[in-house]
Backbone as a ProteinNet text record, in pm:
[ID]
protein_1_A
[PRIMARY]
MREKISKSPVYINEHFVVEPCLSCPIPGYLIVSPKVPSLSLSELDYNTLTSLGPTLAAAIRAIEVVTHPERVYCALFAEQTRSIHFHLFPRSAWILSHYASAHPADHEISGPRLLDWARRAFHPPNPSDFIETVEAIFRELDHNV
[TERTIARY]
85.5	0	90.1	67	144.5	62.4	129.7	66.5	161.8	109.8	195.1	182.6	298	304.6	397.9	352.6	429.2	499.8	424	470.3	567.4	590.6	684.2	609.9	632	564.8	618.3	530.5	564.8	496.6	568.3	511.3	489.5	371.3	338.8	282.8	339.7	277.8	229.3	196	137.3	230.2	361.6	455.6	558.8	577.4	685.7	642	717.9	704	834.5	822.2	938	923.6	1027	1020.2	1156.2	1157.7	1286	1361	1492.2	1573.5	1576.3	1501.3	1488.9	1609	1687	1802.8	1924.2	1920.5	2028.1	1962.1	1931.1	1846.5	1917.7	1970.1	2025.1	1906.9	1875.9	1761.5	1774.5	1675.5	1675.5	1719.2	1766.5	1805.9	1678.8	1648.2	1524.9	1554.7	1458	1462.1	1343.4	1370.8	1266.8	1258	1139.7	1118.7	998.7	1008.1	889.1	780.4	655	543.2	538.5	578.7	584.7	731.5	766	906.2	964	1091.4	1159.7	1306.4	1368	1508.7	1601	1544.6	1626.1	1545.8	1614.4	1548.1	1489.3	1556.8	1510.1	1377	1333.8	1205.2	1088.2	1117.3	1009.2	934.1	803.5	725.2	752.1	712.2	741.3	690.6	568.1	511.5	588.1	633	712	847.1	909.5	1037.8	1023.5	914	889.6	872.4	819.2	797.8	922.7	1019.5	1136.4	1216.1	1255.8	1335.2	1266.1	1140.1	1070.2	1052	1031.5	1016	1146.9	1256.8	1387.1	1421.4	1398.5	1430.4	1347.4	1218.8	1132.3	1174.7	1209.1	1251.9	1384.6	1477.9	1606.6	1586.7	1502.2	1474.5	1415.1	1324.8	1264.7	1370.4	1460.2	1570	1655.4	1688.9	1773.2	1708	1579.5	1508.9	1503.4	1481.8	1462.7	1594.6	1688.5	1809.2	1933.8	1931.6	2042.7	2175.3	2177.9	2304.4	2396.5	2523.3	2618.5	2595	2547.6	2521.5	2422.6	2343.9	2256.9	2301.1	2346.4	2384.4	2258.8	2260.3	2152.3	2217.9	2186.9	2254.5	2154.5	2186.2	2108.9	2204.2	2179.6	2262.9	2181.4	2073.4	1984.2	2058.3	2141.1	2212.3	2139.3	2115.9	2046.4	1899.7	1836.3	1698.9	1710.3	1675.3	1701.2	1622.1	1503.2	1425.5	1493.9	1495.7	1563.3	1500.1	1585.8	1544.2	1660.2	1629.4	1729.2	1750.4	1877	1913.6	1937.6	1866.1	1890.4	1951.8	2081.3	2157.2	2212.5	2168.8	2218.2	2356.2	2455.8	2590.2	2603.5	2617.8	2626.5	2765.4	2796.1	2922.1	2928.9	2813.5	2807.3	2850	2796.4	2830.9	2976.6	3024.3	3164.7	3259	3223.7	3310.9	3316.9	3204.3	3203.5	3286.6	3273.1	3349.3	3499.2	3536.5	3677.7	3737.3	3658.9	3706.9	3730.7	3643.6	3656.1	3761.5	3791.6	3886.6	3984.3	4072.6	4161.1	4257.3	4285.3	4377.6	4310.8	4178.6	4107	4104.4	4171.6	4178	4086.3	4030.6	3935.6	3802.2	3695.9	3561.8	3530.7	3490.2	3439.7	3295	3201.8	3059.9	3022.4	3062.4	3026.1	3082.9	3208.5	3267.1	3195.1	3165.6	3097.7	2958.5	2884.8	2750.7	2759.5	2854.2	2870.8	2905.9	2997	3034.4	2913.8	2837.6	2721.9	2620.5	2598.8	2501.7	2547.4	2679.2	2730.6	2741.8	2761.6	2788.2	2662.6	2557.9	2438.7	2323.4	2270.3	2160.9	2053.6	1932.7	1827.8	1874.4	1825.3	1705.1	1728.7	1621.6	1626.2	1645.4	1714.9	1723.5	1583.8	1571.5	1439.5	1369.6	1444.8	1382.3	1369.4	1398.7	1400.5	1265.2	1158.3	1025.9	978.5	1004.6	964.4	1034.4	1162.8	1237.3	1180.1	1151.8	1093.7	958.9	875.2	744.3	759.8	857.6	882.4	927	1010.2	1054	933.8	845.7	728.8	630.8	618.6	535.6	594.1	724.7	791.1	775.1	783.7	764.7	624.5	525.4	387.9	381.4	461.4	461.2	536	630.1	714.6	657.6	556.1	503.2	379.9
-116.9	0	123.2	214	336.6	451.5	539.5	660	775.8	896.5	1014.1	1088.8	1118.9	1198.9	1314.9	1435.5	1556.8	1552.8	1527.8	1529.6	1417.3	1327.2	1218.5	1085.6	999.3	869.1	781.6	702.7	610.5	478.3	367.9	234.6	176.5	121.2	65.3	-74.9	-170.7	-302.7	-325.9	-446.2	-473.3	-435.5	-447.9	-428	-317.3	-271.3	-177.5	-60.2	48.9	167.8	180.6	198.6	218.6	357.5	439.9	575.9	618.8	715.9	764.5	839.6	836.5	915.9	1058.2	1145.4	1282.3	1368.9	1330.5	1410.7	1383.1	1274.1	1238.2	1187.9	1277.2	1241.7	1163.7	1048	956.2	872.4	874.6	796	648.2	598.3	459.8	441	544.6	534.1	534.8	421.3	405.7	376.6	411	379.1	287.4	173.7	76.9	75.9	109	118.9	35	-28.2	-99.3	2.2	-36.8	51.6	79	-19.2	-2.1	23.3	144.9	175.8	80.4	50	-43.1	-3.5	-25.3	7.3	-106.9	-226.4	-342.3	-440	-509	-615.3	-719.6	-743.1	-846.4	-811.6	-686.3	-644.8	-660.8	-686.4	-699	-829.8	-826.3	-948.9	-1044.6	-1166.8	-1273.6	-1241.3	-1193.1	-1163.9	-1053.3	-953	-845.6	-900	-980.9	-1040.5	-1131.1	-1205.2	-1292.9	-1211.4	-1092.2	-1004.9	-925.2	-915.5	-831	-874.2	-999.2	-1047.1	-1026.6	-1072.4	-1050	-901.7	-816.8	-673.3	-614.5	-646.8	-596.4	-649.1	-778.5	-837.9	-775.4	-753.5	-693.8	-549.8	-474.6	-335.7	-330.8	-418.4	-422.3	-461.7	-560.6	-602.9	-487.2	-412.2	-298	-191.8	-164.7	-70.1	-119.2	-249.1	-306.8	-295.6	-324.5	-321	-179.1	-81.2	56	130.9	117.9	201.7	127	-5.1	-87.5	-57.7	-57.2	-31.5	-153.1	-131.4	-242.1	-326.4	-260.8	-327.8	-242.3	-305.5	-230.9	-263.9	-161	-179.4	-183.7	-267	-273.5	-256.8	-146.8	-115.7	-77.7	-118.9	-82.6	-12.4	115.8	190.2	239.6	312.2	366	452.4	542.2	634.5	767.6	835.4	963.9	944.2	849.5	811.1	680.4	681.5	568	442.8	459.5	343.2	276.2	143.8	73.7	108	111.7	133.7	89.8	51	0	98.8	123.8	206.2	112.4	131.7	58	158.2	144.2	243.8	182.4	231.7	177.7	234.8	146.2	188.5	169.2	280.4	278.4	323.1	304.3	353.7	506	572.5	718.3	763.4	700.3	740.3	706.6	592.5	555.5	655.9	704.8	802.2	933.1	975.2	1095.7	1073.6	956.8	925.4	921.6	858.6	849.1	987.6	1077.6	1214.7	1286.5	1261.6	1326.3	1260.3	1132.2	1055.4	978	1048.3	980.9	880.8	893.5	800.7	668.3	664.2	539.9	449.5	335.3	243.5	123.5	105.8	-2.1	58.7	-9.6	38.4	-2.8	94.3	68.7	116.2	22	57.6	156.5	132.8	228.8	369	377.7	510.2	577.9	500.1	556.8	607.9	530.3	572.3	697.8	701.2	818.6	941.4	925.5	1036.8	1085.8	993.4	1032.6	1109.7	1065.9	1134.3	1275.9	1300	1434.8	1516.6	1450.3	1520.8	1560	1480	1504	1551.4	1667.1	1726.7	1778.2	1794.5	1855.3	1992.6	2044.5	1997.7	1867.3	1795.4	1666	1682.8	1588.3	1592.8	1589.6	1640.7	1652.6	1518.2	1409.9	1279.2	1198	1258.7	1186.4	1122.4	1202.3	1149.7	1050	1077.3	983.8	848.6	852.2	727.7	652.6	724.5	660.5	599	670.5	616.4	491.6	490.8	371.4	254.1	281.4	176	121	207.3	160.8	84.5	122.4	43.3	-97.4	-104.9	-235.1	-312.1	-242.7	-306.7	-364.1	-292.9	-346.1	-480.8	-498.1	-623.1	-734.7	-699.6	-798.1	-848.7	-783.3	-821	-907.5
0	0	0	-93.1	-99.4	-45.5	26.1	77.9	56.9	60.2	54.4	185.8	242.3	363.6	331.4	348.8	321.8	185.8	81.6	-57	-90.3	-0.5	-25.6	-21.2	-120.5	-118	-4.5	49.5	158	127.3	147.8	131.1	270.3	294.1	425.7	407.3	482	486.9	629.9	664.7	795.7	911.8	891.8	1003	981.8	857	829.2	742.5	756.6	674.1	595.1	464.9	377.7	318.2	335.6	285.2	232.3	143.6	93.2	203	195.3	286.4	231.8	292.5	242	276.6	377.9	415.7	326.6	251.7	158.5	30.7	-61.3	-175.8	-286.7	-251.5	-350.9	-400.2	-529.1	-576.9	-539	-469.2	-425.1	-281.7	-215.7	-74.8	9.1	70.5	146.8	293.2	377.1	519.8	548.3	614	650.7	802.8	854.5	999	1041.6	1158	1207	1242.5	1222.8	1257.3	1407.3	1486.3	1631.6	1666.6	1707.4	1737.8	1842.4	1825	1913.7	1921.7	2037.8	2054.8	2012.2	1991.2	1957.3	1872.6	1782.2	1706.4	1799.7	1910.8	2004.9	2068.9	2058.8	2116	2019	1891.2	1793.3	1814.2	1792.8	1808.9	1692.9	1710.1	1615	1474.3	1462.9	1330.6	1258.8	1333.7	1273.2	1227.1	1311.3	1273.1	1151.1	1144.2	1029.7	901.7	912.3	797.2	758.6	848	824.3	700.8	694.5	581.4	447.5	433.9	306.9	272.1	373	345.8	294.2	361.9	317.2	178	155.4	25.1	-86.7	-62.5	-165.2	-194	-90.9	-111.2	-186.8	-151.9	-221.2	-366.4	-390	-528.4	-609.1	-550.2	-619.9	-651.2	-557.6	-581.9	-698.2	-696.8	-802.3	-940	-947.1	-1075.6	-1131.3	-1045.8	-1093.3	-1111.6	-1017.1	-1023.6	-1071.1	-1076.4	-1125.3	-1054.8	-921.5	-852.2	-860.5	-830.9	-824.9	-699	-593.7	-466.6	-389	-302.7	-212.1	-70.2	0.3	140.1	225.3	327.4	426.1	562.6	629	754.5	862.9	985	1103.6	1199	1224.4	1317.1	1437	1411.7	1515.5	1617.1	1566.5	1654.5	1666.5	1553.4	1559	1593.7	1529.1	1560.6	1637.7	1763.3	1852.1	1816	1761.5	1722.2	1603.5	1604.4	1496	1361.6	1261.7	1123.6	1036.2	914.3	822.1	708.8	677.5	563.4	445.9	337.2	213.5	116.7	94.4	19.3	-108.6	-225.8	-352.4	-386.9	-393.6	-433.2	-583.8	-652.6	-798.2	-842.3	-969.7	-1025	-1011	-1025.6	-1013.1	-873.6	-771.1	-633.6	-603.7	-655.9	-635.2	-700.5	-818.7	-885.3	-806.7	-750.9	-667	-540.8	-480.5	-360.5	-391.8	-502.5	-541	-565.5	-623.4	-644.9	-513.1	-416.3	-285.2	-197.2	-223.9	-141.3	-231.1	-301.6	-396.8	-332.4	-204.4	-137.1	-100.3	-99.5	-66.5	-189.3	-178.9	-292.3	-276	-157.9	-133.2	-92.4	-127.1	-92.5	51	129.6	264.4	266.1	273.7	273.3	381.6	508	612.5	587	541.2	513.5	397.1	291.8	176.1	214.2	291	334.3	420.8	514.2	600.1	516.7	421.1	333.7	254.1	194.9	113.3	196.7	319.7	406	440.1	440.6	465	337.1	223	97.1	19.5	28	-53.6	35.3	2.2	80.4	-14.1	38.7	-43.8	-92.3	-201.3	-267.5	-343.9	-357.9	-424.2	-574.7	-638.9	-785	-846.5	-966.2	-1028.9	-1045.3	-1058.4	-1078.3	-949	-835.3	-708.3	-676.4	-674.9	-639.1	-744.6	-871.6	-976.7	-959.2	-922.3	-899.5	-780.5	-673	-553.9	-588	-660.5	-698.5	-785.5	-875.4	-958	-870.4	-772	-679.1	-602.8	-556.2	-479.9	-568.7	-697.2	-787.8	-802.3	-813.8	-823.3	-691.9	-581	-449.7	-438.7	-491.4	-492.3	-563.3	-669	-745	-674.3	-586.5	-519.5	-387.1	-336.9	-204.7	-220.5
[MASK]
+++++++++++++++++++++++++++++++++++++++++++++++++++++++++++++++++++++++++++++++++++++++++++++++++++++++++++++++++++++++++++++++++++++++++++++++++

């Protein structure tokens, strides 16, 4: 089920909310959060935990189909926002080239460093195709669930 909250599309299933990361407008960068906030995965009820894997897999598949990244990172940090949530970050050749330009001494890819850099380097306003890309991802997610 897709909904719009404050001009941004949001996908909601029985246990999770999937929304674009508006603070770092990389097309395909999504945040997956449980509908019932929790400080730890161990606090989620059985049905929510059972839905977690399929929800993450369907969202990643939708990102892959629409944006064709080289890899999709899936990370759980919950530092700034204490309730658990997952970052689904599409690593593309485009983002790697920008990272390499900013960090010419880095010869190996570090997913955590790249994600941290992207979150500091890319800020709104969103690219012109940002919402269209997110809507395409959510249409694909509708087909995968």
